[in-house]
XYZ file of N, CA, C and O in Angstrom:
604
model
N 42.507 100.463 87.913
C 43.493 99.788 88.732
C 44.880 100.334 88.368
O 45.275 100.334 87.223
N 45.633 100.821 89.379
C 46.944 101.395 89.090
C 48.037 100.355 89.329
O 47.903 99.462 90.152
N 49.086 100.520 88.599
C 50.242 99.635 88.726
C 51.318 100.410 89.485
O 51.886 101.366 88.959
N 51.597 100.021 90.726
C 52.560 100.737 91.568
C 53.995 100.242 91.407
O 54.883 100.713 92.095
N 54.212 99.299 90.513
C 55.566 98.795 90.289
C 56.395 99.839 89.547
O 55.888 100.538 88.669
N 57.689 99.924 89.875
C 58.535 100.850 89.116
C 58.660 100.378 87.668
O 58.480 99.197 87.381
N 58.987 101.292 86.758
C 59.138 100.891 85.349
C 60.328 99.953 85.184
O 61.279 99.983 85.957
N 60.269 99.129 84.176
C 61.386 98.246 83.846
C 62.386 99.028 83.012
O 62.049 99.536 81.948
N 63.601 99.148 83.500
C 64.659 99.832 82.765
C 65.386 98.784 81.930
O 65.822 97.766 82.441
N 65.502 99.037 80.648
C 66.107 98.058 79.749
C 67.520 98.446 79.315
O 68.265 97.623 78.813
N 67.883 99.704 79.488
C 69.192 100.134 79.021
C 69.565 101.428 79.723
O 68.706 102.270 79.975
N 70.834 101.581 80.045
C 71.369 102.854 80.514
C 72.140 103.450 79.346
O 73.019 102.801 78.780
N 71.786 104.669 78.967
C 72.481 105.338 77.868
C 72.989 106.675 78.387
O 72.217 107.538 78.759
N 74.289 106.833 78.441
C 74.930 108.067 78.855
C 75.154 108.900 77.598
O 75.835 108.454 76.679
N 74.583 110.094 77.550
C 74.682 110.954 76.369
C 75.691 112.059 76.682
O 75.534 112.791 77.664
N 76.717 112.172 75.848
C 77.805 113.115 76.071
C 77.947 114.021 74.863
O 78.067 113.545 73.732
N 77.937 115.327 75.095
C 78.184 116.296 74.026
C 79.692 116.431 73.839
O 80.424 116.653 74.805
N 80.159 116.285 72.595
C 81.587 116.375 72.293
C 81.811 117.471 71.255
O 81.319 117.367 70.133
N 82.544 118.500 71.638
C 82.864 119.573 70.687
C 83.620 119.018 69.489
O 83.328 119.373 68.355
N 84.609 118.157 69.737
C 85.346 117.509 68.656
C 84.786 116.094 68.503
O 85.336 115.122 69.033
N 83.680 115.995 67.798
C 82.935 114.747 67.642
C 83.817 113.643 67.049
O 83.859 112.524 67.562
N 84.533 113.952 65.975
C 85.343 112.933 65.305
C 86.432 112.388 66.223
O 86.682 111.177 66.254
N 87.087 113.263 66.990
C 88.128 112.814 67.917
C 87.528 111.946 69.024
O 88.111 110.927 69.402
N 86.365 112.327 69.529
C 85.720 111.547 70.587
C 85.300 110.173 70.073
O 85.492 109.153 70.747
N 84.744 110.127 68.866
C 84.351 108.834 68.288
C 85.585 107.962 68.085
O 85.582 106.773 68.438
N 86.645 108.527 67.533
C 87.871 107.754 67.317
C 88.424 107.228 68.642
O 88.864 106.081 68.729
N 88.377 108.027 69.675
C 88.903 107.621 70.971
C 88.079 106.479 71.575
O 88.598 105.423 71.910
N 86.778 106.688 71.690
C 85.942 105.706 72.388
C 85.649 104.466 71.534
O 85.652 103.348 72.047
N 85.444 104.654 70.235
C 85.152 103.503 69.376
C 86.424 102.761 68.995
O 86.525 101.551 69.167
N 87.409 103.493 68.503
C 88.591 102.854 67.934
C 89.652 102.521 68.981
O 90.187 101.410 68.983
N 89.968 103.468 69.872
C 91.035 103.218 70.852
C 90.529 102.387 72.039
O 91.192 101.432 72.445
N 89.365 102.740 72.588
C 88.836 101.978 73.718
C 88.177 100.684 73.249
O 88.134 99.711 73.974
N 87.679 100.677 72.018
C 87.131 99.454 71.447
C 85.646 99.240 71.691
O 85.174 98.105 71.667
N 84.891 100.323 71.906
C 83.446 100.178 72.085
C 82.801 99.980 70.717
O 82.913 100.848 69.851
N 82.129 98.848 70.495
C 81.532 98.589 69.181
C 80.414 99.584 68.846
O 79.636 99.963 69.707
N 80.378 99.982 67.583
C 79.335 100.897 67.120
C 78.036 100.129 66.915
O 77.973 99.170 66.161
N 76.995 100.563 67.603
C 75.675 99.948 67.474
C 74.869 100.631 66.378
O 74.189 99.980 65.604
N 74.944 101.964 66.327
C 74.194 102.728 65.330
C 74.808 104.117 65.223
O 75.482 104.582 66.145
N 74.543 104.771 64.098
C 74.973 106.156 63.899
C 73.893 106.861 63.091
O 73.304 106.259 62.183
N 73.644 108.113 63.432
C 72.601 108.884 62.766
C 73.108 110.296 62.501
O 73.941 110.817 63.238
N 72.587 110.903 61.435
C 72.911 112.294 61.151
C 71.635 113.012 60.767
O 70.651 112.400 60.352
N 71.663 114.339 60.929
C 70.478 115.136 60.637
C 70.860 116.484 60.091
O 72.009 116.727 59.711
N 69.909 117.361 60.078
C 70.112 118.706 59.559
C 71.177 119.450 60.355
O 71.363 119.213 61.550
N 71.864 120.345 59.675
C 72.837 121.204 60.334
C 74.031 120.466 60.884
O 74.591 120.852 61.898
N 74.451 119.406 60.239
C 75.607 118.603 60.647
C 75.395 117.905 61.984
O 76.345 117.587 62.688
N 74.138 117.666 62.380
C 73.841 116.930 63.612
C 74.275 115.479 63.432
O 73.919 114.841 62.440
N 75.084 114.971 64.364
C 75.555 113.589 64.292
C 75.575 112.968 65.685
O 75.865 113.641 66.672
N 75.292 111.688 65.720
C 75.378 110.918 66.958
C 75.790 109.501 66.607
O 75.433 108.986 65.553
N 76.576 108.900 67.485
C 76.923 107.490 67.360
C 76.585 106.837 68.693
O 76.781 107.430 69.752
N 76.036 105.649 68.639
C 75.711 104.890 69.841
C 76.705 103.741 69.918
O 76.780 102.915 69.004
N 77.478 103.726 70.986
C 78.524 102.729 71.183
C 78.123 101.784 72.305
O 77.643 102.225 73.346
N 78.336 100.503 72.086
C 78.022 99.513 73.119
C 79.161 99.463 74.127
O 80.323 99.439 73.756
N 78.788 99.416 75.397
C 79.793 99.395 76.453
C 79.568 98.228 77.410
O 79.843 98.333 78.597
N 79.060 97.128 76.910
C 78.840 95.978 77.781
C 77.707 96.223 78.749
O 76.789 96.987 78.475
N 77.789 95.606 79.900
C 76.767 95.745 80.930
C 76.866 97.125 81.563
O 77.948 97.607 81.853
N 75.755 97.765 81.808
C 75.741 99.095 82.415
C 75.252 99.017 83.854
O 74.363 98.232 84.177
N 75.847 99.805 84.707
C 75.381 99.980 86.075
C 75.386 101.466 86.377
O 76.077 102.242 85.715
N 74.611 101.860 87.358
C 74.617 103.236 87.838
C 75.156 103.196 89.256
O 74.554 102.587 90.136
N 76.299 103.791 89.467
C 76.947 103.793 90.779
C 76.698 105.144 91.423
O 77.105 106.174 90.885
N 76.030 105.147 92.535
C 75.718 106.385 93.252
C 76.538 106.383 94.534
O 76.441 105.460 95.343
N 77.370 107.405 94.706
C 78.257 107.491 95.865
C 77.996 108.794 96.608
O 77.750 109.832 95.987
N 78.100 108.740 97.932
C 77.999 109.988 98.685
C 79.348 110.703 98.627
O 80.348 110.134 98.150
N 79.433 111.959 99.069
C 80.693 112.703 98.967
C 81.875 112.021 99.657
O 82.998 112.069 99.148
N 81.648 111.375 100.796
C 82.748 110.703 101.493
C 83.299 109.551 100.662
O 84.517 109.349 100.587
N 82.435 108.786 100.017
C 82.879 107.674 99.165
C 83.633 108.199 97.949
O 84.665 107.654 97.561
N 83.127 109.278 97.343
C 83.798 109.877 96.186
C 85.212 110.324 96.573
O 86.166 110.069 95.843
N 85.339 110.951 97.736
C 86.670 111.379 98.201
C 87.581 110.176 98.440
O 88.761 110.190 98.078
N 87.034 109.109 99.038
C 87.827 107.915 99.315
C 88.317 107.281 98.018
O 89.484 106.888 97.912
N 87.461 107.199 97.010
C 87.874 106.613 95.726
C 88.971 107.461 95.089
O 89.966 106.929 94.593
N 88.810 108.785 95.104
C 89.869 109.659 94.583
C 91.179 109.430 95.333
O 92.246 109.358 94.726
N 91.104 109.336 96.657
C 92.325 109.121 97.446
C 93.011 107.811 97.063
O 94.231 107.762 96.913
N 92.233 106.738 96.890
C 92.794 105.431 96.554
C 93.367 105.425 95.139
O 94.481 104.964 94.906
N 92.600 105.945 94.172
C 93.008 105.854 92.770
C 94.042 106.900 92.373
O 94.878 106.643 91.517
N 93.960 108.093 92.975
C 94.781 109.198 92.502
C 95.675 109.790 93.597
O 96.738 110.312 93.311
N 95.211 109.742 94.840
C 95.983 110.329 95.928
C 95.580 111.741 96.266
O 96.148 112.367 97.156
N 94.587 112.266 95.553
C 94.080 113.613 95.806
C 92.700 113.737 95.168
O 92.297 112.902 94.372
N 91.996 114.794 95.500
C 90.652 115.007 94.971
C 90.727 115.590 93.558
O 91.268 116.677 93.371
N 90.219 114.847 92.575
C 90.271 115.315 91.189
C 88.973 115.080 90.419
O 88.764 115.685 89.376
N 88.116 114.194 90.895
C 86.951 113.789 90.100
C 85.867 114.858 90.090
O 85.561 115.449 91.113
N 85.287 115.069 88.920
C 84.097 115.910 88.855
C 82.909 115.125 89.412
O 83.061 113.980 89.862
N 81.731 115.705 89.375
C 80.547 115.019 89.901
C 80.251 113.731 89.142
O 79.728 112.786 89.707
N 80.569 113.693 87.853
C 80.322 112.497 87.055
C 81.648 112.000 86.492
O 82.399 112.756 85.881
N 81.916 110.727 86.723
C 83.107 110.059 86.225
C 82.622 108.758 85.593
O 81.730 108.104 86.114
N 83.190 108.370 84.463
C 82.768 107.161 83.764
C 83.826 106.084 83.985
O 85.016 106.337 83.800
N 83.379 104.896 84.388
C 84.305 103.793 84.659
C 84.037 102.657 83.682
O 82.885 102.291 83.448
N 85.101 102.119 83.111
C 85.019 101.001 82.177
C 85.821 99.837 82.726
O 87.010 99.985 83.035
N 85.192 98.660 82.817
C 85.934 97.458 83.169
C 86.620 96.940 81.912
O 85.991 96.792 80.867
N 87.912 96.684 82.028
C 88.702 96.183 80.906
C 89.444 94.922 81.352
O 89.566 94.647 82.548
N 89.928 94.152 80.394
C 90.661 92.926 80.708
C 92.073 93.206 81.208
O 92.612 92.450 82.007
N 92.692 94.279 80.720
C 94.072 94.603 81.076
C 94.173 96.115 81.258
O 94.306 96.863 80.282
N 94.093 96.568 82.498
C 94.074 98.007 82.786
C 95.372 98.693 82.370
O 95.349 99.824 81.901
N 96.490 98.007 82.530
C 97.773 98.613 82.169
C 97.870 98.838 80.666
O 98.214 99.939 80.211
N 97.553 97.823 79.885
C 97.613 97.959 78.427
C 96.577 98.964 77.928
O 96.874 99.791 77.050
N 95.362 98.920 78.462
C 94.312 99.848 78.025
C 94.684 101.284 78.363
O 94.451 102.199 77.563
N 95.281 101.497 79.521
C 95.706 102.843 79.899
C 96.739 103.361 78.899
O 96.623 104.487 78.395
N 97.733 102.556 78.581
C 98.746 102.960 77.604
C 98.161 103.247 76.242
O 98.525 104.229 75.585
N 97.226 102.395 75.798
C 96.590 102.582 74.490
C 95.791 103.883 74.457
O 95.846 104.636 73.476
N 95.067 104.191 75.541
C 94.247 105.403 75.549
C 95.089 106.667 75.697
O 94.749 107.703 75.130
N 96.185 106.598 76.423
C 97.095 107.745 76.498
C 97.684 108.009 75.114
O 97.748 109.159 74.658
N 98.056 106.963 74.408
C 98.579 107.124 73.046
C 97.523 107.691 72.110
O 97.857 108.365 71.129
N 96.250 107.450 72.416
C 95.153 107.940 71.578
C 94.673 109.335 71.985
O 93.718 109.836 71.413
N 95.322 109.945 72.983
C 94.987 111.326 73.305
C 94.496 111.593 74.713
O 94.286 112.753 75.079
N 94.305 110.568 75.534
C 93.908 110.801 76.923
C 95.106 111.299 77.718
O 96.258 111.080 77.344
N 94.828 111.965 78.829
C 95.871 112.394 79.747
C 95.785 111.532 80.996
O 94.712 111.431 81.603
N 96.892 110.909 81.347
C 96.907 110.073 82.545
C 96.916 110.945 83.788
O 97.797 111.788 83.955
N 95.937 110.749 84.644
C 95.895 111.431 85.938
C 96.615 110.583 86.973
O 97.349 111.101 87.806
N 96.385 109.271 86.918
C 97.047 108.337 87.835
C 97.225 107.002 87.122
O 96.315 106.547 86.419
N 98.377 106.366 87.306
C 98.635 105.080 86.649
C 97.824 103.963 87.311
O 97.259 104.149 88.393
N 97.792 102.789 86.697
C 97.093 101.660 87.309
C 97.597 101.400 88.731
O 98.802 101.334 88.973
N 96.642 101.315 89.647
C 96.919 101.154 91.067
C 96.013 100.071 91.629
O 94.811 100.064 91.343
N 96.558 99.168 92.439
C 95.741 98.138 93.078
C 94.958 98.793 94.214
O 95.524 99.480 95.059
N 93.653 98.567 94.211
C 92.771 99.163 95.210
C 92.516 98.191 96.359
O 92.743 96.984 96.216
N 91.995 98.690 97.473
C 91.639 97.796 98.585
C 90.553 96.789 98.206
O 90.430 95.754 98.836
N 89.762 97.093 97.181
C 88.696 96.177 96.764
C 89.161 95.249 95.641
O 88.364 94.649 94.944
N 90.483 95.141 95.492
C 91.114 94.172 94.603
C 90.782 94.368 93.128
O 90.393 93.444 92.427
N 90.933 95.599 92.691
C 90.908 95.874 91.260
C 92.119 96.736 90.943
O 92.712 97.349 91.827
N 92.495 96.744 89.687
C 93.606 97.559 89.214
C 92.985 98.726 88.463
O 92.371 98.532 87.404
N 93.090 99.938 89.022
C 92.387 101.107 88.494
C 93.360 102.185 88.044
O 94.334 102.473 88.742
N 93.060 102.794 86.892
C 93.792 103.988 86.456
C 92.779 105.098 86.254
O 91.578 104.854 86.122
N 93.265 106.333 86.215
C 92.386 107.486 86.034
C 92.915 108.306 84.870
O 94.108 108.580 84.781
N 92.003 108.720 83.969
C 92.366 109.454 82.757
C 91.426 110.621 82.523
O 90.235 110.548 82.851
N 91.941 111.685 81.921
C 91.106 112.725 81.316
C 90.992 112.354 79.848
O 92.009 112.138 79.174
N 89.758 112.261 79.347
C 89.508 111.769 77.995
C 88.813 112.840 77.161
O 88.354 113.854 77.689
N 88.708 112.618 75.854
C 87.962 113.542 75.007
C 86.524 113.716 75.501
O 86.003 112.901 76.259
N 85.906 114.775 75.059
C 84.539 115.156 75.403
C 84.424 115.570 76.869
O 83.339 115.571 77.430
N 85.562 115.924 77.487
C 85.538 116.413 78.852
C 85.202 115.364 79.899
O 84.764 115.716 80.989
N 85.411 114.092 79.585
C 85.088 113.029 80.535
C 86.315 112.604 81.320
O 87.413 112.507 80.770
N 86.109 112.337 82.590
C 87.139 111.710 83.392
C 86.780 110.231 83.480
O 85.632 109.876 83.740
N 87.772 109.377 83.221
C 87.545 107.940 83.179
C 88.321 107.217 84.258
O 89.441 107.607 84.589
N 87.727 106.148 84.751
C 88.457 105.136 85.496
C 88.442 103.890 84.626
O 87.385 103.489 84.139
N 89.597 103.312 84.395
C 89.682 101.988 83.796
C 89.949 101.034 84.945
O 90.819 101.296 85.777
N 89.183 99.948 85.018
C 89.421 99.009 86.102
C 89.435 97.577 85.600
O 88.708 97.212 84.698
N 90.316 96.811 86.218
C 90.473 95.382 85.931
C 90.266 94.644 87.241
O 90.979 94.891 88.222
N 89.283 93.774 87.276
C 89.032 92.987 88.482
C 90.130 91.944 88.630
O 90.392 91.189 87.698
N 90.765 91.905 89.792
C 91.865 90.985 90.021
C 91.412 89.675 90.654
O 92.121 88.677 90.564
N 90.254 89.706 91.297
C 89.693 88.506 91.921
C 88.188 88.481 91.696
O 87.573 89.535 91.510
N 87.561 87.309 91.749
C 86.108 87.226 91.580
C 85.365 88.000 92.669
O 85.866 88.169 93.785
N 84.161 88.446 92.341
C 83.344 89.246 93.263
C 83.163 88.559 94.610
O 83.285 89.195 95.650
N 82.886 87.255 94.621
C 82.640 86.575 95.890
C 83.874 86.611 96.794
O 83.761 86.694 98.009
N 85.069 86.607 96.226
C 86.291 86.723 97.026
C 86.516 88.163 97.475
O 86.882 88.416 98.612
N 86.297 89.114 96.580
C 86.515 90.531 96.906
C 85.535 91.029 97.956
O 85.875 91.873 98.774
N 84.315 90.537 97.934
C 83.281 91.065 98.823
C 83.557 90.745 100.291
O 82.967 91.366 101.170
N 84.478 89.825 100.562
C 84.815 89.518 101.946
C 85.957 90.396 102.465
O 86.285 90.343 103.645
N 86.565 91.200 101.620
C 87.660 92.080 102.022
C 87.141 93.229 102.865
O 86.071 93.786 102.604
N 87.902 93.629 103.873
C 87.546 94.813 104.669
C 87.475 96.018 103.741
O 88.340 96.217 102.885
N 86.447 96.826 103.937
C 86.304 98.056 103.157
C 85.612 97.889 101.828
O 85.347 98.861 101.155
N 85.333 96.639 101.397
C 84.661 96.456 100.106
C 83.246 96.989 100.186
O 82.800 97.687 99.316
N 82.541 96.626 101.229
C 81.211 97.175 101.469
C 80.149 96.612 100.576
O 80.044 96.980 99.427
N 79.375 95.687 101.088
C 78.245 95.158 100.337
C 76.938 95.495 101.022
O 75.879 95.142 100.539
N 77.006 96.186 102.126
C 75.789 96.520 102.884
C 75.003 97.629 102.233
O 75.486 98.371 101.403
N 73.736 97.736 102.639
C 72.879 98.756 102.036
C 72.521 99.831 102.967
O 72.784 99.946 104.091
């Protein structure tokens, strides 16, 4: 008897290679504040740290949506195929803290049509980040034009 149900996914783990491992750990753990869950080392100076980032989601966007998000957040096309977004309590303060810790600001915090305050940064390990702060609850935002809850 076969089980046709999809597998149960228990965790999303994004694995990023960082040439400057220590700088990347300091940035994401210390400046962004992601708690360290575990760290391991092995032969040949192999090192990895696993940082907790709260609830994980996988956001899949078509090219038109990716362009629209870039236009709203930055005003031009800048995002690579993969961009990492972190929800924070205060996007303005977090943006300033991360710029001071070595990120490059691409765009300052901007209110989006979907009622979040978003900034865009180039961060260590070659990652482009969006920091976002929800300004209104989901049930209120989902009624806004352009929010899009359809499938």
